[in-house]
Coordinates of C-alpha atoms in Angstrom, one line a residue:
A1 CA -62.2 -42.2 -14.5
V2 CA -58.9 -41.1 -13.5
Y3 CA -58.7 -38.5 -16.6
A4 CA -61.5 -36.8 -14.2
E5 CA -59.1 -35.6 -12.3
Y6 CA -56.9 -34.0 -14.4
D7 CA -57.5 -30.7 -16.3
I8 CA -56.5 -31.2 -20.0
M9 CA -55.3 -28.5 -22.5
I10 CA -55.2 -29.8 -25.9
W11 CA -52.6 -27.5 -27.7
S12 CA -51.4 -28.2 -31.2
A13 CA -49.7 -26.1 -33.7
T14 CA -52.5 -26.3 -36.0
S15 CA -55.3 -24.4 -36.8
M16 CA -58.9 -24.7 -34.3
K17 CA -60.5 -26.2 -37.5
W18 CA -58.2 -29.3 -37.3
I19 CA -58.0 -29.3 -33.7
N20 CA -62.2 -29.8 -33.6
L21 CA -62.2 -32.3 -36.0
K22 CA -59.2 -34.6 -34.8
M23 CA -61.3 -34.2 -31.0
S24 CA -64.3 -35.0 -32.3
Q25 CA -63.6 -38.0 -34.4
L26 CA -61.6 -39.3 -31.5
G27 CA -64.7 -38.4 -29.0
V28 CA -62.4 -36.6 -26.3
L29 CA -64.7 -33.4 -26.5
D30 CA -67.9 -35.4 -25.7
N31 CA -66.4 -37.9 -23.6
P32 CA -67.5 -37.1 -19.8
N33 CA -64.5 -39.0 -18.6
Y34 CA -62.1 -36.0 -19.7
K35 CA -62.0 -32.7 -17.8
I36 CA -61.1 -30.3 -21.2
T37 CA -59.9 -27.2 -19.9
A38 CA -58.7 -25.2 -23.2
L39 CA -58.3 -25.9 -27.0
L40 CA -55.4 -24.0 -27.9
D41 CA -54.3 -23.3 -31.6
H42 CA -51.1 -22.2 -33.5
L43 CA -52.6 -18.2 -32.6
A44 CA -51.3 -19.0 -28.9
M45 CA -48.0 -19.8 -29.9
I46 CA -44.8 -17.6 -29.9
T47 CA -42.1 -17.0 -32.2
V48 CA -38.4 -17.2 -30.1
Q49 CA -35.0 -16.9 -31.2
T50 CA -31.9 -18.8 -29.9
A51 CA -28.4 -19.1 -30.2
S52 CA -28.5 -23.1 -30.9
R53 CA -31.9 -23.5 -32.9
G54 CA -32.6 -20.3 -34.5
V55 CA -35.8 -19.1 -34.6
F56 CA -39.1 -21.1 -34.4
D57 CA -42.9 -20.9 -32.8
C58 CA -42.8 -22.4 -29.5
K59 CA -45.9 -22.9 -26.5
P60 CA -45.3 -20.3 -24.0
L61 CA -45.7 -22.6 -20.9
G62 CA -44.4 -20.4 -18.8
L63 CA -47.1 -17.6 -19.5
I64 CA -49.9 -20.3 -18.6
W65 CA -48.4 -21.6 -15.7
A66 CA -47.4 -17.4 -14.7
Q67 CA -51.6 -16.8 -14.9
F68 CA -52.5 -20.0 -13.5
P69 CA -50.7 -20.7 -9.9
E70 CA -52.4 -23.7 -9.8
L71 CA -50.9 -24.9 -13.0
T72 CA -47.1 -25.7 -12.5
E73 CA -44.5 -27.8 -15.0
K74 CA -45.2 -30.4 -11.9
F75 CA -48.4 -31.5 -13.2
T76 CA -47.7 -31.0 -16.7
F77 CA -47.3 -33.7 -19.4
L78 CA -46.3 -32.9 -23.2
S79 CA -46.6 -34.9 -25.8
G80 CA -46.0 -34.3 -29.3
E81 CA -43.9 -35.1 -33.0
K82 CA -41.8 -31.9 -33.0
K83 CA -38.7 -31.6 -30.6
D84 CA -39.6 -27.7 -30.2
N85 CA -42.5 -28.3 -28.1

């Protein structure tokens, strides 16, 4: 499977309880075709303030990229329902 070539991180603005439930129901966590690297919940988000958007929580991808040089914006796909992600 092509997904075996990718490190997959699941990052949700919800709690870990819901991430585990959703991923288990979808069969993601036990599927050998997916290489799940990490599960991150709302506690891994930071609060920022900008002039255009005000105060909001966001996913600090720059921190992940700084800590793990093999992971970069070139290899990141972000999917979600919130525009602030």
